[in-house]
Structures are given as C-alpha cells and as structure tokens.
mmCIF file of C-alpha atoms and ligand atoms in Angstrom:
data_model
loop_
_atom_site.group_PDB
_atom_site.id
_atom_site.type_symbol
_atom_site.label_atom_id
_atom_site.label_comp_id
_atom_site.label_asym_id
_atom_site.label_seq_id
_atom_site.Cartn_x
_atom_site.Cartn_y
_atom_site.Cartn_z
ATOM 1 C CA MET A 10 -3.892 40.379 -23.575
ATOM 2 C CA PHE A 11 -7.559 39.890 -22.633
ATOM 3 C CA ALA A 12 -9.809 40.657 -19.672
ATOM 4 C CA SER A 13 -10.173 37.933 -17.077
ATOM 5 C CA ILE A 14 -11.291 37.263 -13.544
ATOM 6 C CA LEU A 15 -8.303 35.932 -11.617
ATOM 7 C CA ILE A 16 -8.390 34.236 -8.214
ATOM 8 C CA GLU A 17 -5.236 34.239 -6.116
ATOM 9 C CA ASN A 18 -4.434 32.775 -2.731
ATOM 10 C CA GLU A 19 -1.177 34.066 -1.317
ATOM 11 C CA ASN A 20 -0.114 34.301 2.322
ATOM 12 C CA ASP A 21 -3.606 33.132 3.377
ATOM 13 C CA SER A 22 -5.169 36.041 1.492
ATOM 14 C CA TYR A 23 -7.867 34.816 -0.929
ATOM 15 C CA THR A 24 -8.694 37.403 -3.606
ATOM 16 C CA ALA A 25 -10.631 37.621 -6.859
ATOM 17 C CA ARG A 26 -10.078 40.549 -9.213
ATOM 18 C CA LEU A 27 -10.691 41.656 -12.760
ATOM 19 C CA THR A 28 -7.416 41.968 -14.612
ATOM 20 C CA GLU A 29 -5.661 41.522 -17.975
ATOM 21 C CA VAL A 30 -4.140 38.134 -18.787
ATOM 22 C CA ASP A 31 -1.537 37.299 -21.424
ATOM 23 C CA GLU A 32 -2.439 34.529 -23.884
ATOM 24 C CA ALA A 33 1.018 33.059 -23.273
ATOM 25 C CA ASP A 34 -0.017 32.373 -19.663
ATOM 26 C CA LEU A 35 -2.959 30.147 -20.637
ATOM 27 C CA PRO A 36 -2.608 26.503 -19.577
ATOM 28 C CA GLU A 37 -1.776 23.707 -22.009
ATOM 29 C CA GLY A 38 -4.415 22.357 -24.347
ATOM 30 C CA ASP A 39 -4.958 21.504 -27.983
ATOM 31 C CA VAL A 40 -7.771 23.988 -28.678
ATOM 32 C CA LEU A 41 -7.641 27.771 -28.255
ATOM 33 C CA VAL A 42 -11.037 29.498 -28.181
ATOM 34 C CA ASP A 43 -12.457 32.998 -28.121
ATOM 35 C CA VAL A 44 -15.052 32.958 -25.358
ATOM 36 C CA ALA A 45 -18.381 34.472 -26.457
ATOM 37 C CA TYR A 46 -20.384 33.939 -23.249
ATOM 38 C CA SER A 47 -19.759 32.491 -19.837
ATOM 39 C CA THR A 48 -22.101 32.371 -16.852
ATOM 40 C CA LEU A 49 -22.201 32.359 -13.108
ATOM 41 C CA ASN A 50 -23.138 29.045 -11.560
ATOM 42 C CA TYR A 51 -23.390 28.192 -7.870
ATOM 43 C CA LYS A 52 -19.937 26.570 -8.029
ATOM 44 C CA ASP A 53 -18.437 29.713 -9.605
ATOM 45 C CA ALA A 54 -19.860 31.697 -6.697
ATOM 46 C CA LEU A 55 -18.164 29.324 -4.244
ATOM 47 C CA ALA A 56 -14.894 29.688 -6.182
ATOM 48 C CA ILE A 57 -14.999 33.487 -6.416
ATOM 49 C CA THR A 58 -15.979 34.022 -2.782
ATOM 50 C CA GLY A 59 -13.699 31.254 -1.481
ATOM 51 C CA LYS A 60 -16.588 29.956 0.662
ATOM 52 C CA ALA A 61 -15.758 26.361 -0.268
ATOM 53 C CA PRO A 62 -12.517 24.807 -1.512
ATOM 54 C CA VAL A 63 -13.595 24.649 -5.153
ATOM 55 C CA VAL A 64 -10.361 26.052 -6.581
ATOM 56 C CA ARG A 65 -7.553 23.523 -6.435
ATOM 57 C CA SER A 66 -4.642 25.464 -7.918
ATOM 58 C CA PHE A 67 -3.711 29.145 -7.961
ATOM 59 C CA PRO A 68 -3.812 31.534 -9.685
ATOM 60 C CA MET A 69 -7.104 30.399 -11.255
ATOM 61 C CA VAL A 70 -9.455 31.830 -13.839
ATOM 62 C CA PRO A 71 -12.922 30.750 -12.613
ATOM 63 C CA GLY A 72 -15.860 29.835 -14.835
ATOM 64 C CA VAL A 73 -16.987 26.212 -15.117
ATOM 65 C CA ASP A 74 -18.537 26.780 -18.538
ATOM 66 C CA PHE A 75 -18.363 28.800 -21.718
ATOM 67 C CA SER A 76 -19.657 28.985 -25.256
ATOM 68 C CA ALA A 77 -16.969 29.929 -27.704
ATOM 69 C CA ILE A 78 -15.586 29.954 -31.217
ATOM 70 C CA VAL A 79 -12.523 27.869 -31.977
ATOM 71 C CA ARG A 80 -9.584 30.109 -32.874
ATOM 72 C CA ASP A 81 -6.846 27.502 -33.260
ATOM 73 C CA SER A 82 -6.881 23.718 -32.939
ATOM 74 C CA SER A 83 -4.552 20.748 -33.240
ATOM 75 C CA HIS A 84 -7.390 18.408 -32.178
ATOM 76 C CA PRO A 85 -8.742 16.332 -35.099
ATOM 77 C CA ASP A 86 -12.408 17.071 -34.267
ATOM 78 C CA PHE A 87 -12.217 20.879 -34.232
ATOM 79 C CA THR A 88 -11.297 23.554 -36.745
ATOM 80 C CA PRO A 89 -11.238 27.355 -36.472
ATOM 81 C CA GLY A 90 -14.746 28.810 -36.576
ATOM 82 C CA ASP A 91 -16.463 25.853 -34.860
ATOM 83 C CA LYS A 92 -19.059 26.862 -32.261
ATOM 84 C CA VAL A 93 -18.449 24.892 -29.077
ATOM 85 C CA VAL A 94 -19.645 24.588 -25.497
ATOM 86 C CA LEU A 95 -17.740 23.416 -22.437
ATOM 87 C CA ASN A 96 -19.126 22.264 -19.073
ATOM 88 C CA GLY A 97 -17.071 21.011 -16.182
ATOM 89 C CA TRP A 98 -14.047 18.687 -16.499
ATOM 90 C CA GLY A 99 -12.481 20.681 -13.647
ATOM 91 C CA VAL A 100 -12.362 23.835 -15.761
ATOM 92 C CA GLY A 101 -12.560 26.839 -13.435
ATOM 93 C CA GLU A 102 -11.410 24.556 -10.589
ATOM 94 C CA LYS A 103 -8.021 23.148 -11.622
ATOM 95 C CA HIS A 104 -7.761 24.337 -15.254
ATOM 96 C CA TRP A 105 -8.326 27.997 -16.233
ATOM 97 C CA GLY A 106 -11.966 28.608 -17.032
ATOM 98 C CA GLY A 107 -14.508 30.658 -18.931
ATOM 99 C CA LEU A 108 -14.667 34.021 -17.158
ATOM 100 C CA ALA A 109 -12.057 35.417 -19.554
ATOM 101 C CA GLY A 110 -11.748 36.544 -23.151
ATOM 102 C CA ARG A 111 -9.836 33.479 -24.245
ATOM 103 C CA ALA A 112 -9.297 29.896 -23.037
ATOM 104 C CA ARG A 113 -7.066 26.997 -23.994
ATOM 105 C CA VAL A 114 -8.526 23.563 -23.208
ATOM 106 C CA ARG A 115 -8.426 19.933 -24.274
ATOM 107 C CA GLY A 116 -10.534 19.319 -27.354
ATOM 108 C CA ASP A 117 -11.844 16.128 -25.718
ATOM 109 C CA TRP A 118 -13.726 18.377 -23.272
ATOM 110 C CA LEU A 119 -15.587 20.315 -25.967
ATOM 111 C CA VAL A 120 -18.984 19.637 -27.470
ATOM 112 C CA LYS A 121 -19.996 21.119 -30.820
ATOM 113 C CA LEU A 122 -23.090 23.234 -30.336
ATOM 114 C CA PRO A 123 -26.240 21.877 -31.994
ATOM 115 C CA GLU A 124 -27.406 24.168 -34.858
ATOM 116 C CA ALA A 125 -30.622 24.978 -32.992
ATOM 117 C CA ILE A 126 -28.806 26.528 -30.006
ATOM 118 C CA SER A 127 -26.993 29.863 -30.312
ATOM 119 C CA LEU A 128 -23.836 30.754 -28.405
ATOM 120 C CA LYS A 129 -25.951 32.982 -26.159
ATOM 121 C CA GLN A 130 -28.686 30.400 -25.552
ATOM 122 C CA ALA A 131 -26.010 27.809 -24.736
ATOM 123 C CA MET A 132 -24.873 29.872 -21.794
ATOM 124 C CA VAL A 133 -28.322 30.949 -20.624
ATOM 125 C CA ILE A 134 -28.718 27.180 -20.284
ATOM 126 C CA GLY A 135 -25.144 26.831 -18.994
ATOM 127 C CA THR A 136 -23.968 24.126 -16.629
ATOM 128 C CA ALA A 137 -27.086 24.591 -14.494
ATOM 129 C CA GLY A 138 -29.385 23.894 -17.438
ATOM 130 C CA TYR A 139 -27.296 21.057 -18.814
ATOM 131 C CA THR A 140 -27.384 19.505 -15.328
ATOM 132 C CA ALA A 141 -31.172 19.931 -15.271
ATOM 133 C CA MET A 142 -31.228 17.995 -18.561
ATOM 134 C CA LEU A 143 -29.070 15.234 -17.036
ATOM 135 C CA CYS A 144 -31.550 15.069 -14.136
ATOM 136 C CA VAL A 145 -34.523 14.707 -16.486
ATOM 137 C CA MET A 146 -32.624 11.988 -18.383
ATOM 138 C CA ALA A 147 -31.958 10.214 -15.064
ATOM 139 C CA LEU A 148 -35.669 10.257 -14.200
ATOM 140 C CA GLU A 149 -36.680 8.964 -17.612
ATOM 141 C CA GLN A 150 -33.994 6.256 -17.604
ATOM 142 C CA ASN A 151 -35.639 5.080 -14.387
ATOM 143 C CA GLY A 152 -39.049 4.843 -16.029
ATOM 144 C CA VAL A 153 -40.641 8.202 -15.153
ATOM 145 C CA ARG A 154 -43.361 9.238 -17.643
ATOM 146 C CA PRO A 155 -45.654 12.305 -17.902
ATOM 147 C CA ASP A 156 -48.846 10.376 -17.087
ATOM 148 C CA GLN A 157 -47.608 9.542 -13.566
ATOM 149 C CA GLY A 158 -48.509 12.948 -12.118
ATOM 150 C CA GLU A 159 -46.693 16.061 -10.953
ATOM 151 C CA ILE A 160 -42.900 15.928 -10.725
ATOM 152 C CA LEU A 161 -41.372 17.928 -7.870
ATOM 153 C CA VAL A 162 -38.476 20.345 -8.505
ATOM 154 C CA THR A 163 -36.776 21.864 -5.445
ATOM 155 C CA GLY A 164 -34.841 25.158 -5.444
ATOM 156 C CA ALA A 165 -37.091 25.875 -8.396
ATOM 157 C CA ALA A 166 -36.396 29.606 -8.766
ATOM 158 C CA GLY A 167 -32.633 29.026 -9.029
ATOM 159 C CA GLY A 168 -30.641 28.122 -12.139
ATOM 160 C CA VAL A 169 -30.962 24.325 -12.248
ATOM 161 C CA GLY A 170 -34.534 24.577 -10.947
ATOM 162 C CA SER A 171 -35.714 27.118 -13.545
ATOM 163 C CA VAL A 172 -34.413 25.058 -16.462
ATOM 164 C CA ALA A 173 -35.720 21.818 -14.918
ATOM 165 C CA VAL A 174 -39.227 23.281 -14.582
ATOM 166 C CA THR A 175 -39.134 24.562 -18.189
ATOM 167 C CA LEU A 176 -37.775 21.295 -19.581
ATOM 168 C CA LEU A 177 -40.258 19.088 -17.756
ATOM 169 C CA ALA A 178 -43.201 21.312 -18.732
ATOM 170 C CA GLY A 179 -41.982 21.308 -22.349
ATOM 171 C CA LYS A 180 -41.910 17.512 -22.326
ATOM 172 C CA GLY A 181 -45.523 17.346 -21.161
ATOM 173 C CA TYR A 182 -44.988 16.810 -17.443
ATOM 174 C CA GLN A 183 -46.955 18.572 -14.728
ATOM 175 C CA VAL A 184 -44.508 20.268 -12.377
ATOM 176 C CA ALA A 185 -44.698 21.096 -8.670
ATOM 177 C CA ALA A 186 -42.120 23.835 -8.073
ATOM 178 C CA ALA A 187 -40.788 24.091 -4.512
ATOM 179 C CA THR A 188 -39.420 27.494 -3.585
ATOM 180 C CA GLY A 189 -38.567 29.538 -0.523
ATOM 181 C CA ARG A 190 -39.563 32.658 -2.462
ATOM 182 C CA PRO A 191 -43.360 32.738 -2.819
ATOM 183 C CA GLU A 192 -43.001 36.015 -4.732
ATOM 184 C CA GLU A 193 -41.498 33.960 -7.575
ATOM 185 C CA GLY A 194 -44.708 31.923 -7.960
ATOM 186 C CA ASP A 195 -45.847 33.812 -11.085
ATOM 187 C CA TYR A 196 -42.375 33.471 -12.595
ATOM 188 C CA LEU A 197 -42.386 29.714 -11.986
ATOM 189 C CA LYS A 198 -45.884 29.365 -13.443
ATOM 190 C CA SER A 199 -44.736 31.301 -16.507
ATOM 191 C CA LEU A 200 -42.021 28.645 -16.962
ATOM 192 C CA GLY A 201 -44.677 25.929 -16.805
ATOM 193 C CA ALA A 202 -45.091 24.983 -13.128
ATOM 194 C CA THR A 203 -48.576 23.740 -12.316
ATOM 195 C CA THR A 204 -48.295 23.942 -8.503
ATOM 196 C CA ILE A 205 -46.141 26.000 -6.147
ATOM 197 C CA VAL A 206 -44.912 24.221 -2.994
ATOM 198 C CA GLY A 207 -43.591 26.314 -0.090
ATOM 199 C CA ARG A 208 -40.074 25.407 0.998
ATOM 200 C CA GLU A 209 -41.328 25.158 4.584
ATOM 201 C CA GLU A 210 -43.341 22.046 3.604
ATOM 202 C CA LEU A 211 -39.998 20.317 2.983
ATOM 203 C CA SER A 212 -37.995 21.849 5.826
ATOM 204 C CA GLY A 213 -39.746 20.416 8.879
ATOM 205 C CA LYS A 214 -39.254 17.306 10.981
ATOM 206 C CA ILE A 215 -38.099 14.374 8.884
ATOM 207 C CA ARG A 216 -40.253 11.265 9.096
ATOM 208 C CA PRO A 217 -38.901 7.961 7.772
ATOM 209 C CA LEU A 218 -42.016 7.817 5.593
ATOM 210 C CA ALA A 219 -44.492 10.637 4.936
ATOM 211 C CA LYS A 220 -47.660 10.823 2.839
ATOM 212 C CA GLU A 221 -46.883 9.745 -0.728
ATOM 213 C CA ARG A 222 -47.072 12.918 -2.841
ATOM 214 C CA TRP A 223 -44.887 12.784 -5.962
ATOM 215 C CA PRO A 224 -43.796 9.978 -8.315
ATOM 216 C CA ALA A 225 -40.447 11.681 -8.937
ATOM 217 C CA ALA A 226 -38.364 14.707 -8.033
ATOM 218 C CA ILE A 227 -35.315 16.708 -9.040
ATOM 219 C CA ASP A 228 -33.486 18.007 -5.993
ATOM 220 C CA VAL A 229 -30.829 20.735 -5.968
ATOM 221 C CA VAL A 230 -30.943 21.411 -2.210
ATOM 222 C CA GLY A 231 -29.800 18.262 -0.381
ATOM 223 C CA SER A 232 -29.895 17.978 3.431
ATOM 224 C CA THR A 233 -33.291 18.247 5.190
ATOM 225 C CA VAL A 234 -35.145 19.103 1.987
ATOM 226 C CA LEU A 235 -33.859 16.007 0.160
ATOM 227 C CA ALA A 236 -34.624 13.850 3.208
ATOM 228 C CA ASN A 237 -38.216 15.134 3.286
ATOM 229 C CA VAL A 238 -38.548 14.676 -0.469
ATOM 230 C CA LEU A 239 -37.418 11.041 -0.223
ATOM 231 C CA SER A 240 -39.996 10.407 2.515
ATOM 232 C CA ALA A 241 -42.790 11.761 0.316
ATOM 233 C CA ILE A 242 -41.970 9.971 -2.949
ATOM 234 C CA LYS A 243 -44.600 7.522 -4.123
ATOM 235 C CA TYR A 244 -44.019 3.774 -4.279
ATOM 236 C CA ASP A 245 -41.352 2.864 -6.892
ATOM 237 C CA GLY A 246 -40.578 6.556 -7.474
ATOM 238 C CA VAL A 247 -37.306 8.243 -8.377
ATOM 239 C CA VAL A 248 -35.321 11.232 -7.127
ATOM 240 C CA ALA A 249 -32.500 12.763 -9.165
ATOM 241 C CA ALA A 250 -30.188 14.550 -6.719
ATOM 242 C CA CYS A 251 -27.624 17.005 -8.071
ATOM 243 C CA GLY A 252 -27.139 19.784 -5.527
ATOM 244 C CA LEU A 253 -26.235 20.914 -2.049
ATOM 245 C CA ALA A 254 -27.633 24.462 -1.887
ATOM 246 C CA GLY A 255 -29.102 23.634 1.543
ATOM 247 C CA GLY A 256 -26.244 21.468 2.803
ATOM 248 C CA MET A 257 -24.171 18.421 1.994
ATOM 249 C CA ASP A 258 -25.647 16.105 4.610
ATOM 250 C CA LEU A 259 -28.570 13.739 4.128
ATOM 251 C CA PRO A 260 -30.433 13.134 7.415
ATOM 252 C CA SER A 261 -32.620 10.375 5.998
ATOM 253 C CA SER A 262 -33.235 6.686 6.664
ATOM 254 C CA VAL A 263 -33.367 3.613 4.458
ATOM 255 C CA ALA A 264 -37.179 3.469 4.832
ATOM 256 C CA PRO A 265 -38.020 5.082 1.440
ATOM 257 C CA PHE A 266 -35.664 2.649 -0.303
ATOM 258 C CA ILE A 267 -36.587 -0.615 1.394
ATOM 259 C CA LEU A 268 -40.285 -0.005 2.048
ATOM 260 C CA ARG A 269 -41.272 1.978 -1.046
ATOM 261 C CA GLY A 270 -38.628 0.901 -3.558
ATOM 262 C CA VAL A 271 -37.575 4.508 -4.106
ATOM 263 C CA THR A 272 -34.519 5.078 -6.331
ATOM 264 C CA LEU A 273 -32.065 7.854 -5.509
ATOM 265 C CA SER A 274 -30.214 8.685 -8.712
ATOM 266 C CA GLY A 275 -27.093 10.802 -8.273
ATOM 267 C CA VAL A 276 -26.323 13.310 -11.013
ATOM 268 C CA ASP A 277 -22.854 14.671 -11.692
ATOM 269 C CA SER A 278 -22.250 16.981 -14.636
ATOM 270 C CA VAL A 279 -18.480 17.436 -14.348
ATOM 271 C CA MET A 280 -17.007 14.110 -15.487
ATOM 272 C CA VAL A 281 -19.803 12.898 -17.764
ATOM 273 C CA PRO A 282 -18.384 11.151 -20.876
ATOM 274 C CA ARG A 283 -18.624 13.111 -24.107
ATOM 275 C CA ALA A 284 -21.258 10.871 -25.752
ATOM 276 C CA LYS A 285 -23.709 11.522 -22.911
ATOM 277 C CA ARG A 286 -22.975 15.272 -23.014
ATOM 278 C CA GLU A 287 -23.724 15.311 -26.736
ATOM 279 C CA MET A 288 -26.966 13.477 -26.013
ATOM 280 C CA ALA A 289 -27.892 16.012 -23.317
ATOM 281 C CA TRP A 290 -27.205 19.000 -25.587
ATOM 282 C CA ALA A 291 -29.121 17.334 -28.438
ATOM 283 C CA GLN A 292 -32.077 16.804 -26.104
ATOM 284 C CA LEU A 293 -31.874 20.401 -24.896
ATOM 285 C CA ALA A 294 -31.999 21.522 -28.543
ATOM 286 C CA GLU A 295 -35.045 19.332 -29.113
ATOM 287 C CA ASN A 296 -36.993 19.800 -25.890
ATOM 288 C CA LEU A 297 -36.218 23.167 -24.304
ATOM 289 C CA ASP A 298 -38.597 25.994 -25.135
ATOM 290 C CA THR A 299 -35.906 28.587 -25.907
ATOM 291 C CA ALA A 300 -38.556 31.340 -25.933
ATOM 292 C CA LYS A 301 -38.555 30.947 -22.132
ATOM 293 C CA LEU A 302 -34.822 31.581 -21.783
ATOM 294 C CA ASP A 303 -35.028 35.392 -21.788
ATOM 295 C CA GLN A 304 -37.318 35.498 -18.751
ATOM 296 C CA MET A 305 -35.025 33.265 -16.669
ATOM 297 C CA MET A 306 -31.861 35.248 -17.402
ATOM 298 C CA VAL A 307 -30.104 38.338 -16.139
ATOM 299 C CA GLU A 308 -26.994 39.675 -17.870
ATOM 300 C CA VAL A 309 -24.027 40.644 -15.717
ATOM 301 C CA PRO A 310 -20.932 42.138 -17.352
ATOM 302 C CA LEU A 311 -17.503 40.758 -16.458
ATOM 303 C CA ASP A 312 -16.738 43.803 -14.297
ATOM 304 C CA ARG A 313 -19.757 43.044 -12.061
ATOM 305 C CA VAL A 314 -19.187 39.302 -11.694
ATOM 306 C CA ILE A 315 -17.276 39.522 -8.413
ATOM 307 C CA GLU A 316 -19.924 41.645 -6.670
ATOM 308 C CA THR A 317 -22.715 39.372 -7.984
ATOM 309 C CA ALA A 318 -21.230 36.037 -6.833
ATOM 310 C CA PRO A 319 -22.224 36.300 -3.122
ATOM 311 C CA LYS A 320 -25.906 36.571 -4.088
ATOM 312 C CA PHE A 321 -25.863 32.843 -4.942
ATOM 313 C CA LEU A 322 -24.918 32.006 -1.387
ATOM 314 C CA THR A 323 -27.819 33.997 0.040
ATOM 315 C CA GLY A 324 -30.290 32.459 -2.442
ATOM 316 C CA GLU A 325 -31.025 35.831 -4.095
ATOM 317 C CA VAL A 326 -30.388 34.823 -7.695
ATOM 318 C CA ARG A 327 -33.390 34.110 -9.896
ATOM 319 C CA GLY A 328 -32.797 31.798 -12.838
ATOM 320 C CA ARG A 329 -29.546 32.120 -14.725
ATOM 321 C CA VAL A 330 -26.766 34.715 -14.720
ATOM 322 C CA LEU A 331 -25.326 35.223 -18.211
ATOM 323 C CA VAL A 332 -21.908 36.846 -18.587
ATOM 324 C CA PRO A 333 -21.380 38.242 -22.098
ATOM 325 C CA ILE A 334 -17.654 38.227 -22.872
ATOM 326 C CA ALA A 335 -17.610 38.861 -26.636
ATOM 327 C CA PRO A 336 -21.272 38.732 -27.766
ATOM 328 C CA ASP A 337 -20.340 40.146 -31.194
ATOM 329 C CA LEU A 338 -18.767 36.773 -32.008
ATOM 330 C CA ALA A 339 -22.211 35.194 -32.147
HETATM 331 P P1 LIG B 12 -28.874 28.652 -7.519
HETATM 332 O O1 LIG B 12 -28.285 29.412 -6.413
HETATM 333 O O2 LIG B 12 -29.239 29.358 -8.782
HETATM 334 O O3 LIG B 12 -30.217 27.913 -7.024
HETATM 335 C C1 LIG B 12 -30.271 27.200 -5.812
HETATM 336 C C2 LIG B 12 -31.681 27.344 -5.262
HETATM 337 O O4 LIG B 12 -31.806 26.490 -4.132
HETATM 338 C C3 LIG B 12 -31.994 28.741 -4.752
HETATM 339 O O5 LIG B 12 -32.409 29.592 -5.771
HETATM 340 C C4 LIG B 12 -33.101 28.433 -3.780
HETATM 341 O O6 LIG B 12 -34.312 28.233 -4.529
HETATM 342 C C5 LIG B 12 -32.699 27.084 -3.196
HETATM 343 N N1 LIG B 12 -31.982 27.224 -1.932
HETATM 344 C C6 LIG B 12 -30.861 27.935 -1.690
HETATM 345 N N2 LIG B 12 -30.482 27.819 -0.406
HETATM 346 C C7 LIG B 12 -31.382 26.992 0.172
HETATM 347 C C8 LIG B 12 -31.534 26.470 1.496
HETATM 348 N N3 LIG B 12 -30.681 26.780 2.484
HETATM 349 N N4 LIG B 12 -32.583 25.651 1.729
HETATM 350 C C9 LIG B 12 -33.442 25.330 0.762
HETATM 351 N N5 LIG B 12 -33.362 25.798 -0.516
HETATM 352 C C10 LIG B 12 -32.335 26.608 -0.793
HETATM 353 O O7 LIG B 12 -27.889 27.453 -7.834
HETATM 354 P P2 LIG B 12 -27.906 26.465 -9.100
HETATM 355 O O8 LIG B 12 -29.292 26.217 -9.499
HETATM 356 O O9 LIG B 12 -26.913 26.927 -10.105
HETATM 357 O O10 LIG B 12 -27.294 25.151 -8.432
HETATM 358 C C11 LIG B 12 -28.092 24.443 -7.499
HETATM 359 C C12 LIG B 12 -27.281 23.352 -6.830
HETATM 360 O O11 LIG B 12 -26.918 22.381 -7.802
HETATM 361 C C13 LIG B 12 -25.979 23.852 -6.209
HETATM 362 O O12 LIG B 12 -25.760 23.175 -5.006
HETATM 363 C C14 LIG B 12 -24.934 23.458 -7.233
HETATM 364 O O13 LIG B 12 -23.669 23.290 -6.659
HETATM 365 C C15 LIG B 12 -25.525 22.168 -7.750
HETATM 366 N N6 LIG B 12 -25.044 21.804 -9.062
HETATM 367 C C16 LIG B 12 -24.529 20.551 -9.211
HETATM 368 C C17 LIG B 12 -24.078 20.129 -10.409
HETATM 369 C C18 LIG B 12 -23.575 18.736 -10.537
HETATM 370 O O14 LIG B 12 -22.808 18.440 -11.448
HETATM 371 N N7 LIG B 12 -24.014 17.830 -9.666
HETATM 372 C C19 LIG B 12 -24.038 21.019 -11.577
HETATM 373 C C20 LIG B 12 -24.714 22.302 -11.354
HETATM 374 C C21 LIG B 12 -25.174 22.666 -10.117
HETATM 375 P P3 LIG B 12 -35.702 28.911 -4.111
HETATM 376 O O15 LIG B 12 -35.396 30.353 -3.855
HETATM 377 O O16 LIG B 12 -36.587 28.668 -5.269
HETATM 378 O O17 LIG B 12 -36.127 28.193 -2.870
#
C-alpha cells in the first residue's frame, strides 16, 4: 500500500482525497517506479478541482509528471535503479499519475534523467518547465536569436513563465516579463527579466495591428492577451503559444500573419515523441541555471495538495509547486 491522491466521480459527486492505494490496483504497464517527486501543474489543478474535464476515467490518480526510480521493468531500455522522468502521455488524465508513492507506466513514456539534473530539480522544472523549453525550441527553430531584442513572456510569474524567463536569460536573451502581479517584479528580475510589462498593457482593446514591440513571445495565457501579443509582434516575428490561463478563445485577426508575416507556433507537451523530449531535457540540463530553481519553488506535501490546487485557478501560485513523495530516494 502507498499514499495517493485519488479522484472519484460517482453519482455526479466529484471528489479528490488522500488515501492508501494497493500496488495491485495500479494500471497495466511494463515499468514500475517509486515516485521521488511529483508537482502541481495548472492541469493537475483543473483535474483535482474538477473545473475542467481533464480526467477521462475514474477513479484517477492525478499528477501529469513525476521523477522516479525504476523498481521493476520488462522494458528493454530500463532496469531497476534507473532515474527517470515522465511528462504527459495522458498520465494523470486517463492513466494513473504521479501524485502517489508508486506508478506503473509504459516504458516508452519515460525519459532517462540527464546526469546533470537531480530527481528534485527535474520536478522543480516539471511539465511547466519542460514546456517552457519546448517553447524556446519553437522560437529558435523559427529563427529567433538573442540579438533581435527583448523576448516577451506572458504569465511570467507562473510555472511555465518563471522557467521561460530563466531559460531565455540563461541563453543570453533579454526578457520582457508580463505579469498581473507587479509585486513579483523583483522576483522576475532575479530570474533574469530585463523589463516588467503590466498585464493591463495586453488586456485592452484588440487592434488588428498595434505598434511593433517584440520580435518574439512565449504565451501561456491565450485569449485577449495572446491576441494583443500577436498584434504587437515585429515583422517576421514568432509567438510560441502553449497555454490558456486566461481563456481558450483567440479574438484575433489574420492581420499579423498576412501583413507582418508573424508565425504562431503551437506547443503541446503531452504527445511529443520521445526523441524530442530527450532533446528538451538535454537542453534543460545544458541551459537552465539550476541555481535559480530554489527561488521559483515552493514545497507542498502530499497531504496539502488538494487545498493548494485551487490557487492555480485564481492565479495565486508563484513559480513551481514541488510535491516531495519520497525525497530520500534521491
Ligand atoms: P500557472 O498558474 O503557474 O501560471 C499561469 C500564469 O498566467 C499566472 O501565474 C498568471 O501570471 C497568468 N494568468 C493567470 N490567469 C490569467 C488571466 N485571467 N489573464 C492573464 N494572465 C493570467 O500555470 P502554468 O504556468 O503551470 O501553466 C500555464 C498555462 O500553460 C496553463 O494554461 C497550462 O494549462 C498551460 N500548459 C500547457 C502545456 C502544453 O502542453 N501545451 C503544458 C504545461 C502548461 P502573472 O501572475 O504573472 O500574470
């Protein structure tokens, strides 16, 4: 038996509770792991609160990511003792996830942790940070370079935003950090932001084209903010869009695309093929200033996960929420 968050949905009653789960109840898979750390991501908050239909089968152990040590494996690539990380693949949505002492998953979903990243650091980064890395890769694949000027990051004080700011600064970019929390300005500057942009500058009336301000942006907010960002991207610029913290709609026009040649690059972290994941984790190991991780992280024990989840939906979380499950494994 091991401790686990369990979500149930019976007779129209949606509940999440901390309980004990039997290893025999774990879903099928060819690798059994002891979870060292998991985290809370925005999607986990939606799953735990039931505010969006993230969970697709019940009962469900939430947790879209974990770092872990392989306990048992019939997969050719993994042997007991391997340090691994998992992000996405529907884990925590349709396959039991990381907010539990143990997990059984498909080995094809696992990535071996680079030597330079510890089990703890892997989950301070978590799915939010790995997605930030995918966003930076998307910008660079579209030709963005540090000498082009400040790159905009929206929702900067959140999880994806904090890692994106740190990553970009570490790679030599100047970073404009957009936030609705001006009190987090010093925090964002400590991560490497060069300019703080008030969220209200991106929340007003949407013009088809606005003054050209940034050559590129990473957007986690969607909706009005993304529409305003697109209008203010410089000629031939790029926006990597990965989130919907402000809404799923996009009240924009084609003007930025057809009159300024702007590229909107969608970023999904869930179904990314393994080779690209390995590339992202290798780049995180190489480019992320891990000394910055402590300041962007708060630790929440498993028994406080359920009460913490709603804070994501009110935009109260700063940086990343780390959930130590068995830190002694590290
Ligand atoms: P967080 O809650 O940590 O951060 C989101 C940030 O967005 C907040 O901190 C806040 O930043 C800003 N924000 C929140 N609400 C609003 C609003 N109504 N209007 C404008 N800004 C707002 O979440 P994460 O960083 O973990 O995730 C961010 C988004 O990215 C989520 O939508 C998540 O689902 C998505 N995501 C997508 C992935 C993918 O595979 N595509 C993977 C991971 C995340 P501030 O206070 O600085 O303004």
